[in-house]
Amino acid sequence: MGSMKKAVTTEETSFDHQNNATMTIKEAQETVDQWIKTVGVRYFSELTNMAVLTEEVGELARVMARRYGDQSFKAGEKDNLGEEMADILWVLCCLANQTGVDLTEELRKSIDKKTNRDARRHQDNPKLKA
């Protein structure tokens, strides 16, 4: 499957991005950075983006509570679980870019840490047995 370029154009700005079936975390960080620099003008401050991340997590929590919890959707509310998760990833990429964090490397380290720390913990947990 070949990659297709998609152009997003506003009155003053054009932004091209690859419309691939898959995107690595590194590519996501690079795409967000390019979008910020061409369409978004500049990054919000790190503290503002932390607040935005918190807001996006709250929006995801609302959808989860309505889809899987006891609440129902209000009139006009969307069941947009994936969109809310993508919004979180977007802001997380912004924060990583701003602070010089390579999310791919940090995720690898996190998986290694959890694997070493929890090698038997979950298999031995009687609460997780079927």
The first five atom37 places (N, CA, C, CB, O) and aatype in JSON, in Angstrom:
{
  "aatype": [12, 7, 15, 12, 11, 11, 0, 19, 16, 16, 6, 6, 16, 15, 13, 3, 8, 5, 2, 2, 0, 16, 12, 16, 9, 11, 6, 0, 5, 6, 16, 19, 3, 5, 17, 9, 11, 16, 19, 7, 19, 1, 18, 13, 15, 6, 10, 16, 2, 12, 0, 19, 10, 16, 6, 6, 19, 7, 6, 10, 0, 1, 19, 12, 0, 1, 1, 18, 7, 3, 5, 15, 13, 11, 0, 7, 6, 11, 3, 2, 10, 7, 6, 6, 12, 0, 3, 9, 10, 17, 19, 10, 4, 4, 10, 0, 2, 5, 16, 7, 19, 3, 10, 16, 6, 6, 10, 1, 11, 15, 9, 3, 11, 11, 16, 2, 1, 3, 0, 1, 1, 8, 5, 3, 2, 14, 11, 10, 11, 0],
  "atom_mask": [
    [1, 1, 1, 1, 1],
    [1, 1, 1, 0, 1],
    [1, 1, 1, 1, 1],
    [1, 1, 1, 1, 1],
    [1, 1, 1, 1, 1],
    [1, 1, 1, 1, 1],
    [1, 1, 1, 1, 1],
    [1, 1, 1, 1, 1],
    [1, 1, 1, 1, 1],
    [1, 1, 1, 1, 1],
    [1, 1, 1, 1, 1],
    [1, 1, 1, 1, 1],
    [1, 1, 1, 1, 1],
    [1, 1, 1, 1, 1],
    [1, 1, 1, 1, 1],
    [1, 1, 1, 1, 1],
    [1, 1, 1, 1, 1],
    [1, 1, 1, 1, 1],
    [1, 1, 1, 1, 1],
    [1, 1, 1, 1, 1],
    [1, 1, 1, 1, 1],
    [1, 1, 1, 1, 1],
    [1, 1, 1, 1, 1],
    [1, 1, 1, 1, 1],
    [1, 1, 1, 1, 1],
    [1, 1, 1, 1, 1],
    [1, 1, 1, 1, 1],
    [1, 1, 1, 1, 1],
    [1, 1, 1, 1, 1],
    [1, 1, 1, 1, 1],
    [1, 1, 1, 1, 1],
    [1, 1, 1, 1, 1],
    [1, 1, 1, 1, 1],
    [1, 1, 1, 1, 1],
    [1, 1, 1, 1, 1],
    [1, 1, 1, 1, 1],
    [1, 1, 1, 1, 1],
    [1, 1, 1, 1, 1],
    [1, 1, 1, 1, 1],
    [1, 1, 1, 0, 1],
    [1, 1, 1, 1, 1],
    [1, 1, 1, 1, 1],
    [1, 1, 1, 1, 1],
    [1, 1, 1, 1, 1],
    [1, 1, 1, 1, 1],
    [1, 1, 1, 1, 1],
    [1, 1, 1, 1, 1],
    [1, 1, 1, 1, 1],
    [1, 1, 1, 1, 1],
    [1, 1, 1, 1, 1],
    [1, 1, 1, 1, 1],
    [1, 1, 1, 1, 1],
    [1, 1, 1, 1, 1],
    [1, 1, 1, 1, 1],
    [1, 1, 1, 1, 1],
    [1, 1, 1, 1, 1],
    [1, 1, 1, 1, 1],
    [1, 1, 1, 0, 1],
    [1, 1, 1, 1, 1],
    [1, 1, 1, 1, 1],
    [1, 1, 1, 1, 1],
    [1, 1, 1, 1, 1],
    [1, 1, 1, 1, 1],
    [1, 1, 1, 1, 1],
    [1, 1, 1, 1, 1],
    [1, 1, 1, 1, 1],
    [1, 1, 1, 1, 1],
    [1, 1, 1, 1, 1],
    [1, 1, 1, 0, 1],
    [1, 1, 1, 1, 1],
    [1, 1, 1, 1, 1],
    [1, 1, 1, 1, 1],
    [1, 1, 1, 1, 1],
    [1, 1, 1, 1, 1],
    [1, 1, 1, 1, 1],
    [1, 1, 1, 0, 1],
    [1, 1, 1, 1, 1],
    [1, 1, 1, 1, 1],
    [1, 1, 1, 1, 1],
    [1, 1, 1, 1, 1],
    [1, 1, 1, 1, 1],
    [1, 1, 1, 0, 1],
    [1, 1, 1, 1, 1],
    [1, 1, 1, 1, 1],
    [1, 1, 1, 1, 1],
    [1, 1, 1, 1, 1],
    [1, 1, 1, 1, 1],
    [1, 1, 1, 1, 1],
    [1, 1, 1, 1, 1],
    [1, 1, 1, 1, 1],
    [1, 1, 1, 1, 1],
    [1, 1, 1, 1, 1],
    [1, 1, 1, 1, 1],
    [1, 1, 1, 1, 1],
    [1, 1, 1, 1, 1],
    [1, 1, 1, 1, 1],
    [1, 1, 1, 1, 1],
    [1, 1, 1, 1, 1],
    [1, 1, 1, 1, 1],
    [1, 1, 1, 0, 1],
    [1, 1, 1, 1, 1],
    [1, 1, 1, 1, 1],
    [1, 1, 1, 1, 1],
    [1, 1, 1, 1, 1],
    [1, 1, 1, 1, 1],
    [1, 1, 1, 1, 1],
    [1, 1, 1, 1, 1],
    [1, 1, 1, 1, 1],
    [1, 1, 1, 1, 1],
    [1, 1, 1, 1, 1],
    [1, 1, 1, 1, 1],
    [1, 1, 1, 1, 1],
    [1, 1, 1, 1, 1],
    [1, 1, 1, 1, 1],
    [1, 1, 1, 1, 1],
    [1, 1, 1, 1, 1],
    [1, 1, 1, 1, 1],
    [1, 1, 1, 1, 1],
    [1, 1, 1, 1, 1],
    [1, 1, 1, 1, 1],
    [1, 1, 1, 1, 1],
    [1, 1, 1, 1, 1],
    [1, 1, 1, 1, 1],
    [1, 1, 1, 1, 1],
    [1, 1, 1, 1, 1],
    [1, 1, 1, 1, 1],
    [1, 1, 1, 1, 1],
    [1, 1, 1, 1, 1],
    [1, 1, 1, 1, 1],
    [1, 1, 1, 1, 1]
  ],
  "atom_positions": [
    [[0.85, -1.17, 0.0], [0.0, 0.0, 0.0], [0.89, 1.23, 0.0], [-0.97, 0.0, 1.22], [1.7, 1.41, 0.92]],
    [[0.77, 2.06, -0.98], [1.56, 3.29, -1.07], [1.03, 4.35, -0.14], [0.0, 0.0, 0.0], [-0.14, 4.33, 0.25]],
    [[1.89, 5.26, 0.21], [1.43, 6.34, 1.08], [0.86, 7.46, 0.22], [2.58, 6.87, 1.97], [1.32, 7.73, -0.89]],
    [[-0.15, 8.09, 0.77], [-0.8, 9.2, 0.09], [-0.54, 10.45, 0.9], [-2.32, 8.96, -0.11], [-0.61, 10.4, 2.13]],
    [[-0.25, 11.54, 0.27], [-0.1, 12.81, 0.98], [-1.45, 13.49, 1.02], [0.97, 13.72, 0.3], [-2.19, 13.51, 0.04]],
    [[-1.73, 14.02, 2.15], [-2.96, 14.77, 2.34], [-2.58, 16.2, 2.67], [-3.86, 14.14, 3.46], [-1.74, 16.42, 3.55]],
    [[-3.15, 17.14, 2.01], [-2.84, 18.54, 2.28], [-4.0, 19.19, 3.01], [-2.52, 19.31, 0.97], [-5.16, 19.03, 2.62]],
    [[-3.68, 19.89, 4.05], [-4.67, 20.67, 4.79], [-4.32, 22.12, 4.54], [-4.68, 20.32, 6.33], [-3.2, 22.55, 4.81]],
    [[-5.26, 22.87, 4.04], [-4.96, 24.25, 3.69], [-5.95, 25.18, 4.38], [-5.01, 24.45, 2.17], [-7.16, 24.97, 4.35]],
    [[-5.41, 26.21, 5.0], [-6.22, 27.3, 5.52], [-5.92, 28.5, 4.64], [-5.93, 27.59, 7.06], [-5.19, 28.38, 3.66]],
    [[-6.45, 29.64, 4.98], [-6.21, 30.82, 4.15], [-4.73, 31.13, 4.0], [-6.92, 32.02, 4.76], [-4.3, 31.52, 2.92]],
    [[-3.95, 30.95, 5.07], [-2.56, 31.36, 5.03], [-1.57, 30.21, 5.18], [-2.3, 32.36, 6.1], [-0.37, 30.4, 4.97]],
    [[-2.03, 29.02, 5.53], [-1.12, 27.94, 5.87], [-1.49, 26.67, 5.14], [-1.13, 27.71, 7.36], [-2.66, 26.35, 4.97]],
    [[-0.47, 25.94, 4.73], [-0.66, 24.63, 4.13], [0.14, 23.63, 4.93], [-0.23, 24.62, 2.64], [1.27, 23.92, 5.33]],
    [[-0.43, 22.46, 5.17], [0.25, 21.43, 5.94], [0.05, 20.09, 5.25], [-0.28, 21.38, 7.4], [-1.09, 19.67, 5.03]],
    [[1.14, 19.43, 4.9], [1.09, 18.1, 4.29], [1.47, 17.07, 5.33], [2.02, 18.02, 3.06], [2.42, 17.25, 6.08]],
    [[0.71, 15.98, 5.35], [1.09, 14.87, 6.21], [0.83, 13.56, 5.49], [0.32, 14.92, 7.54], [-0.02, 13.48, 4.61]],
    [[1.57, 12.55, 5.88], [1.42, 11.23, 5.28], [0.16, 10.57, 5.84], [2.69, 10.34, 5.54], [-0.07, 10.57, 7.05]],
    [[-0.64, 10.02, 4.95], [-1.85, 9.31, 5.36], [-1.55, 7.81, 5.28], [-3.08, 9.7, 4.47], [-2.09, 7.11, 4.43]],
    [[-0.68, 7.33, 6.16], [-0.29, 5.93, 6.18], [-1.21, 5.13, 7.09], [1.16, 5.78, 6.62], [-1.85, 5.67, 7.99]],
    [[-1.26, 3.84, 6.84], [-2.04, 2.96, 7.69], [-1.43, 2.87, 9.09], [-2.15, 1.57, 7.06], [-2.15, 2.69, 10.07]],
    [[-0.11, 3.01, 9.18], [0.55, 2.96, 10.47], [1.42, 4.19, 10.66], [1.39, 1.67, 10.61], [1.86, 4.81, 9.69]],
    [[1.65, 4.53, 11.91], [2.51, 5.66, 12.25], [3.26, 5.28, 13.51], [1.68, 6.99, 12.43], [2.65, 4.86, 14.5]],
    [[4.56, 5.42, 13.49], [5.33, 5.15, 14.69], [5.13, 6.29, 15.68], [6.82, 4.95, 14.36], [4.63, 7.35, 15.34]],
    [[5.54, 6.05, 16.91], [5.47, 7.12, 17.91], [6.39, 8.27, 17.48], [5.88, 6.59, 19.32], [6.02, 9.44, 17.61]],
    [[7.56, 7.94, 16.99], [8.49, 8.97, 16.51], [7.85, 9.79, 15.4], [9.81, 8.33, 16.0], [7.95, 11.02, 15.4]],
    [[7.19, 9.13, 14.45], [6.51, 9.85, 13.37], [5.39, 10.72, 13.91], [5.96, 8.86, 12.33], [5.15, 11.81, 13.4]],
    [[4.7, 10.23, 14.92], [3.64, 11.03, 15.54], [4.23, 12.29, 16.16], [2.88, 10.22, 16.61], [3.69, 13.38, 15.98]],
    [[5.34, 12.15, 16.89], [5.98, 13.32, 17.48], [6.43, 14.3, 16.4], [7.17, 12.91, 18.35], [6.26, 15.51, 16.55]],
    [[7.01, 13.78, 15.33], [7.48, 14.65, 14.24], [6.31, 15.33, 13.53], [8.31, 13.83, 13.23], [6.39, 16.51, 13.19]],
    [[5.22, 14.6, 13.32], [4.05, 15.17, 12.64], [3.43, 16.28, 13.47], [3.01, 14.09, 12.36], [3.07, 17.33, 12.95]],
    [[3.3, 16.04, 14.78], [2.76, 17.07, 15.67], [3.66, 18.3, 15.65], [2.62, 16.52, 17.12], [3.18, 19.43, 15.57]],
    [[4.97, 18.08, 15.72], [5.91, 19.2, 15.71], [5.79, 20.01, 14.42], [7.35, 18.69, 15.87], [5.76, 21.24, 14.45]],
    [[5.71, 19.31, 13.3], [5.58, 20.01, 12.01], [4.27, 20.79, 11.94], [5.66, 19.0, 10.84], [4.24, 21.91, 11.43]],
    [[3.19, 20.2, 12.44], [1.89, 20.87, 12.43], [1.95, 22.13, 13.29], [0.77, 19.92, 12.94], [1.48, 23.2, 12.89]],
    [[2.53, 21.99, 14.48], [2.65, 23.15, 15.38], [3.41, 24.27, 14.69], [3.35, 22.75, 16.7], [3.02, 25.44, 14.79]],
    [[4.48, 23.93, 14.0], [5.33, 24.95, 13.38], [4.74, 25.54, 12.1], [6.67, 24.35, 13.07], [5.14, 26.63, 11.7]],
    [[3.8, 24.85, 11.47], [3.24, 25.38, 10.22], [1.81, 25.88, 10.36], [3.29, 24.33, 9.17], [1.43, 26.85, 9.7]],
    [[1.04, 25.25, 11.2], [-0.38, 25.63, 11.35], [-0.63, 26.28, 12.71], [-1.29, 24.41, 11.18], [-1.36, 27.26, 12.81]],
    [[-0.02, 25.73, 13.73], [-0.3, 26.17, 15.09], [0.5, 27.38, 15.56], [0.0, 0.0, 0.0], [0.29, 27.84, 16.68]],
    [[1.39, 27.89, 14.74], [2.22, 29.05, 15.04], [3.34, 28.71, 16.03], [1.37, 30.19, 15.6], [4.52, 28.85, 15.7]],
    [[2.99, 28.26, 17.24], [3.99, 27.89, 18.24], [3.32, 26.99, 19.27], [4.62, 29.15, 18.91], [2.1, 26.89, 19.34]],
    [[4.15, 26.34, 20.06], [3.64, 25.53, 21.17], [3.07, 26.43, 22.25], [4.75, 24.62, 21.75], [3.58, 27.52, 22.49]],
    [[1.99, 25.97, 22.9], [1.57, 26.6, 24.14], [2.66, 26.32, 25.17], [0.14, 26.07, 24.62], [3.49, 25.43, 24.95]],
    [[2.67, 27.04, 26.27], [3.66, 26.76, 27.31], [3.46, 25.35, 27.85], [3.57, 27.81, 28.46], [2.38, 24.78, 27.73]],
    [[4.51, 24.81, 28.44], [4.43, 23.47, 29.01], [3.33, 23.38, 30.06], [5.78, 23.06, 29.62], [2.61, 22.39, 30.12]],
    [[3.21, 24.4, 30.88], [2.18, 24.38, 31.92], [0.78, 24.42, 31.3], [2.36, 25.56, 32.88], [-0.12, 23.71, 31.75]],
    [[0.6, 25.23, 30.27], [-0.7, 25.27, 29.58], [-1.0, 23.91, 28.96], [-0.71, 26.36, 28.49], [-2.12, 23.41, 29.07]],
    [[0.0, 23.3, 28.31], [-0.24, 21.99, 27.72], [-0.51, 20.93, 28.77], [0.95, 21.58, 26.87], [-1.26, 19.99, 28.5]],
    [[0.07, 21.04, 29.96], [-0.24, 20.12, 31.04], [-1.71, 20.26, 31.44], [0.67, 20.36, 32.26], [-2.39, 19.26, 31.69]],
    [[-2.19, 21.49, 31.5], [-3.6, 21.73, 31.82], [-4.5, 21.18, 30.7], [-3.86, 23.25, 32.02], [-5.54, 20.6, 30.98]],
    [[-4.08, 21.37, 29.45], [-4.86, 20.84, 28.32], [-4.88, 19.31, 28.38], [-4.26, 21.32, 26.96], [-5.92, 18.71, 28.11]],
    [[-3.76, 18.68, 28.72], [-3.71, 17.22, 28.85], [-4.69, 16.75, 29.91], [-2.29, 16.75, 29.19], [-5.41, 15.77, 29.72]],
    [[-4.72, 17.44, 31.03], [-5.64, 17.1, 32.11], [-7.09, 17.22, 31.64], [-5.39, 18.0, 33.33], [-7.92, 16.37, 31.95]],
    [[-7.38, 18.27, 30.9], [-8.72, 18.47, 30.34], [-9.09, 17.32, 29.4], [-8.79, 19.83, 29.6], [-10.2, 16.8, 29.46]],
    [[-8.16, 16.93, 28.54], [-8.43, 15.85, 27.58], [-8.65, 14.52, 28.3], [-7.26, 15.73, 26.58], [-9.5, 13.73, 27.88]],
    [[-7.9, 14.27, 29.36], [-8.1, 13.04, 30.14], [-9.5, 13.06, 30.76], [-7.01, 12.89, 31.24], [-10.17, 12.03, 30.82]],
    [[-9.93, 14.21, 31.22], [-11.29, 14.34, 31.76], [-12.35, 14.05, 30.71], [0.0, 0.0, 0.0], [-13.37, 13.43, 31.01]],
    [[-12.11, 14.5, 29.47], [-13.06, 14.23, 28.39], [-13.11, 12.73, 28.08], [-12.67, 15.02, 27.13], [-14.18, 12.19, 27.8]],
    [[-11.96, 12.06, 28.14], [-11.94, 10.61, 27.95], [-12.69, 9.93, 29.09], [-10.49, 10.1, 27.88], [-13.45, 8.99, 28.85]],
    [[-12.49, 10.39, 30.3], [-13.17, 9.81, 31.47], [-14.69, 9.94, 31.31], [-12.71, 10.51, 32.77], [-15.43, 9.02, 31.66]],
    [[-15.14, 11.07, 30.79], [-16.58, 11.26, 30.58], [-17.13, 10.21, 29.61], [-16.87, 12.68, 30.05], [-18.16, 9.6, 29.87]],
    [[-16.44, 10.01, 28.49], [-16.9, 9.03, 27.51], [-16.87, 7.62, 28.11], [-16.03, 9.09, 26.23], [-17.8, 6.84, 27.91]],
    [[-15.8, 7.3, 28.83], [-15.7, 5.97, 29.46], [-16.84, 5.75, 30.46], [-14.35, 5.82, 30.18], [-17.43, 4.67, 30.5]],
    [[-17.14, 6.78, 31.26], [-18.22, 6.65, 32.24], [-19.57, 6.43, 31.57], [-18.28, 7.9, 33.12], [-20.42, 5.72, 32.09]],
    [[-19.74, 7.04, 30.41], [-21.01, 6.89, 29.72], [-21.08, 5.57, 28.94], [-21.23, 8.06, 28.77], [-22.13, 4.93, 28.89]],
    [[-19.97, 5.18, 28.35], [-19.98, 3.94, 27.56], [-19.94, 2.7, 28.43], [-18.79, 3.93, 26.6], [-20.67, 1.74, 28.19]],
    [[-19.08, 2.71, 29.46], [-18.86, 1.5, 30.26], [-19.38, 1.6, 31.68], [-17.41, 1.18, 30.29], [-19.49, 0.59, 32.38]],
    [[-19.7, 2.8, 32.12], [-20.17, 2.99, 33.49], [-21.68, 3.1, 33.55], [0.0, 0.0, 0.0], [-22.39, 2.64, 32.65]],
    [[-22.15, 3.71, 34.6], [-23.58, 3.79, 34.87], [-24.26, 4.99, 34.26], [-23.8, 3.8, 36.33], [-25.49, 5.06, 34.26]],
    [[-23.5, 5.93, 33.73], [-24.11, 7.12, 33.14], [-24.49, 6.86, 31.68], [-23.16, 8.31, 33.24], [-23.94, 5.98, 31.02]],
    [[-25.43, 7.65, 31.2], [-25.8, 7.59, 29.77], [-25.36, 8.89, 29.11], [-27.35, 7.36, 29.59], [-25.13, 9.9, 29.77]],
    [[-25.26, 8.85, 27.79], [-24.89, 10.04, 27.04], [-26.02, 11.05, 27.09], [-24.53, 9.69, 25.59], [-27.19, 10.7, 26.98]],
    [[-25.65, 12.32, 27.25], [-26.61, 13.41, 27.19], [-26.92, 13.71, 25.74], [-26.08, 14.67, 27.92], [-26.15, 13.36, 24.84]],
    [[-28.05, 14.36, 25.51], [-28.39, 14.75, 24.14], [-27.26, 15.6, 23.57], [-29.74, 15.51, 24.1], [-26.83, 16.57, 24.2]],
    [[-26.79, 15.25, 22.38], [-25.74, 16.01, 21.72], [-24.33, 15.55, 22.03], [0.0, 0.0, 0.0], [-23.39, 15.95, 21.34]],
    [[-24.15, 14.74, 23.06], [-22.82, 14.21, 23.37], [-22.47, 13.1, 22.39], [-22.76, 13.68, 24.83], [-23.33, 12.33, 21.97]],
    [[-21.18, 13.03, 22.03], [-20.72, 12.01, 21.1], [-20.0, 10.89, 21.84], [-19.81, 12.63, 20.03], [-19.29, 11.12, 22.82]],
    [[-20.21, 9.68, 21.34], [-19.47, 8.51, 21.83], [-18.19, 8.45, 21.0], [-20.32, 7.17, 21.71], [-18.08, 7.64, 20.08]],
    [[-17.22, 9.3, 21.34], [-16.02, 9.48, 20.53], [-14.77, 9.04, 21.29], [-15.89, 10.95, 20.1], [-13.83, 9.82, 21.46]],
    [[-14.77, 7.81, 21.73], [-13.69, 7.27, 22.53], [-12.33, 7.42, 21.85], [-13.95, 5.81, 22.83], [-11.38, 7.92, 22.46]],
    [[-12.23, 6.99, 20.6], [-10.96, 7.07, 19.88], [-10.48, 8.5, 19.7], [0.0, 0.0, 0.0], [-9.29, 8.78, 19.83]],
    [[-11.4, 9.39, 19.41], [-11.04, 10.81, 19.23], [-10.44, 11.38, 20.51], [-12.27, 11.64, 18.82], [-9.45, 12.11, 20.47]],
    [[-11.04, 11.04, 21.65], [-10.52, 11.55, 22.93], [-9.15, 10.96, 23.23], [-11.5, 11.24, 24.07], [-8.28, 11.66, 23.76]],
    [[-8.94, 9.68, 22.92], [-7.62, 9.08, 23.12], [-6.59, 9.74, 22.22], [-7.68, 7.57, 22.84], [-5.46, 9.99, 22.65]],
    [[-6.97, 10.02, 20.98], [-6.05, 10.69, 20.04], [-5.72, 12.11, 20.52], [-6.66, 10.74, 18.63], [-4.58, 12.56, 20.36]],
    [[-6.69, 12.8, 21.09], [-6.43, 14.14, 21.63], [-5.4, 14.08, 22.75], [-7.74, 14.78, 22.14], [-4.53, 14.95, 22.85]],
    [[-5.49, 13.05, 23.59], [-4.52, 12.87, 24.67], [-3.13, 12.62, 24.08], [-4.94, 11.71, 25.6], [-2.14, 13.2, 24.53]],
    [[-3.06, 11.74, 23.09], [-1.78, 11.43, 22.46], [-1.18, 12.68, 21.82], [-1.95, 10.33, 21.4], [0.03, 12.9, 21.9]],
    [[-2.02, 13.5, 21.19], [-1.55, 14.74, 20.57], [-0.86, 15.65, 21.6], [-2.74, 15.49, 19.91], [0.26, 16.1, 21.38]],
    [[-1.53, 15.9, 22.7], [-0.99, 16.8, 23.72], [0.23, 16.17, 24.38], [-2.06, 17.16, 24.78], [1.18, 16.88, 24.73]],
    [[0.23, 14.85, 24.56], [1.39, 14.18, 25.12], [2.59, 14.32, 24.18], [1.08, 12.7, 25.38], [3.71, 14.52, 24.64]],
    [[2.35, 14.23, 22.88], [3.42, 14.47, 21.91], [3.93, 15.9, 22.01], [2.93, 14.18, 20.47], [5.14, 16.14, 21.93]],
    [[3.02, 16.85, 22.18], [3.44, 18.24, 22.35], [4.36, 18.39, 23.56], [2.21, 19.16, 22.51], [5.43, 18.99, 23.46]],
    [[3.94, 17.85, 24.68], [4.75, 17.95, 25.9], [6.1, 17.25, 25.73], [4.01, 17.36, 27.09], [7.12, 17.77, 26.17]],
    [[6.1, 16.1, 25.1], [7.36, 15.38, 24.87], [8.28, 16.19, 23.98], [7.09, 14.0, 24.23], [9.47, 16.31, 24.26]],
    [[7.74, 16.75, 22.91], [8.55, 17.58, 22.02], [9.12, 18.78, 22.75], [7.72, 18.04, 20.81], [10.29, 19.12, 22.58]],
    [[8.31, 19.42, 23.55], [8.74, 20.62, 24.26], [9.83, 20.34, 25.28], [7.56, 21.27, 24.94], [10.68, 21.19, 25.55]],
    [[9.79, 19.15, 25.86], [10.71, 18.84, 26.96], [11.84, 17.91, 26.52], [9.95, 18.2, 28.11], [12.64, 17.48, 27.34]],
    [[11.91, 17.61, 25.21], [12.99, 16.8, 24.69], [12.9, 15.33, 25.02], [0.0, 0.0, 0.0], [13.92, 14.65, 25.1]],
    [[11.7, 14.83, 25.22], [11.5, 13.42, 25.56], [11.21, 12.62, 24.29], [10.33, 13.26, 26.58], [10.35, 12.98, 23.5]],
    [[11.95, 11.53, 24.11], [11.73, 10.58, 23.03], [10.74, 9.54, 23.56], [13.09, 9.91, 22.52], [11.13, 8.65, 24.32]],
    [[9.48, 9.65, 23.18], [8.46, 8.76, 23.72], [8.7, 7.3, 23.37], [7.1, 9.18, 23.23], [8.36, 6.42, 24.16]],
    [[9.27, 7.03, 22.21], [9.58, 5.64, 21.84], [10.55, 5.04, 22.85], [10.16, 5.57, 20.42], [10.31, 3.95, 23.37]],
    [[11.63, 5.74, 23.11], [12.64, 5.25, 24.05], [12.07, 5.13, 25.45], [13.86, 6.16, 24.05], [12.34, 4.15, 26.15]],
    [[11.3, 6.11, 25.88], [10.74, 6.08, 27.23], [9.72, 4.96, 27.38], [10.09, 7.42, 27.57], [9.62, 4.35, 28.45]],
    [[8.95, 4.67, 26.33], [8.0, 3.56, 26.38], [8.75, 2.23, 26.47], [7.07, 3.57, 25.15], [8.36, 1.34, 27.22]],
    [[9.83, 2.1, 25.7], [10.66, 0.88, 25.79], [11.16, 0.69, 27.22], [11.86, 0.95, 24.8], [11.09, -0.41, 27.77]],
    [[11.67, 1.77, 27.81], [12.18, 1.68, 29.18], [11.07, 1.32, 30.17], [12.84, 3.0, 29.59], [11.29, 0.56, 31.11]],
    [[9.9, 1.86, 29.95], [8.77, 1.58, 30.84], [8.34, 0.12, 30.74], [7.59, 2.5, 30.5], [8.03, -0.52, 31.75]],
    [[8.32, -0.42, 29.52], [7.97, -1.83, 29.33], [9.01, -2.72, 30.02], [7.86, -2.18, 27.82], [8.65, -3.68, 30.7]],
    [[10.28, -2.39, 29.84], [11.35, -3.15, 30.51], [11.2, -3.09, 32.02], [12.73, -2.62, 30.09], [11.32, -4.12, 32.7]],
    [[10.93, -1.91, 32.55], [10.78, -1.74, 34.0], [9.63, -2.59, 34.52], [10.54, -0.26, 34.35], [9.77, -3.29, 35.52]],
    [[8.49, -2.53, 33.84], [7.33, -3.3, 34.28], [7.57, -4.8, 34.15], [6.09, -2.89, 33.47], [7.15, -5.58, 35.0]],
    [[8.26, -5.19, 33.08], [8.56, -6.61, 32.88], [9.45, -7.13, 33.99], [9.23, -6.83, 31.52], [9.2, -8.2, 34.55]],
    [[10.48, -6.39, 34.33], [11.39, -6.82, 35.4], [10.72, -6.77, 36.76], [12.64, -5.95, 35.41], [10.9, -7.69, 37.57]],
    [[9.98, -5.74, 37.03], [9.36, -5.57, 38.34], [8.21, -6.54, 38.55], [8.86, -4.15, 38.5], [8.02, -7.07, 39.65]],
    [[7.45, -6.78, 37.5], [6.21, -7.55, 37.64], [6.27, -8.91, 36.94], [5.05, -6.75, 37.08], [5.24, -9.44, 36.52]],
    [[7.49, -9.47, 36.82], [7.67, -10.71, 36.07], [6.69, -11.8, 36.5], [9.1, -11.21, 36.23], [6.17, -12.52, 35.65]],
    [[6.44, -11.95, 37.78], [5.51, -12.99, 38.26], [4.3, -12.39, 38.98], [6.24, -13.94, 39.19], [3.33, -13.1, 39.25]],
    [[4.35, -11.14, 39.27], [3.32, -10.52, 40.12], [1.91, -10.75, 39.62], [3.57, -9.03, 40.22], [1.05, -11.17, 40.39]],
    [[1.65, -10.5, 38.35], [0.29, -10.61, 37.84], [-0.12, -12.07, 37.65], [0.17, -9.85, 36.52], [-1.28, -12.41, 37.89]],
    [[0.81, -12.94, 37.23], [0.47, -14.36, 37.08], [0.15, -14.98, 38.44], [1.62, -15.12, 36.41], [-0.66, -15.9, 38.52]],
    [[0.78, -14.48, 39.5], [0.56, -15.03, 40.85], [-0.58, -14.33, 41.59], [1.82, -14.92, 41.67], [-0.86, -14.69, 42.73]],
    [[-1.23, -13.38, 40.99], [-2.31, -12.63, 41.65], [-3.61, -13.42, 41.53], [-2.46, -11.2, 41.03], [-4.15, -13.56, 40.43]],
    [[-4.14, -13.93, 42.64], [-5.38, -14.71, 42.58], [-6.58, -13.89, 42.11], [-5.68, -15.3, 43.94], [-7.56, -14.45, 41.61]],
    [[-6.51, -12.58, 42.26], [-7.62, -11.73, 41.8], [-7.74, -11.72, 40.28], [-7.44, -10.3, 42.32], [-8.8, -11.41, 39.75]],
    [[-6.64, -12.06, 39.58], [-6.65, -12.03, 38.12], [-6.93, -13.41, 37.51], [-5.32, -11.49, 37.62], [-7.01, -13.53, 36.29]],
    [[-7.07, -14.42, 38.33], [-7.35, -15.76, 37.83], [-8.82, -15.83, 37.39], [-7.04, -16.85, 38.91], [-9.7, -15.26, 38.04]],
    [[-9.05, -16.52, 36.3], [-10.43, -16.61, 35.75], [-11.31, -17.5, 36.59], [-10.4, -17.12, 34.32], [-12.49, -17.68, 36.27]]
  ]
}
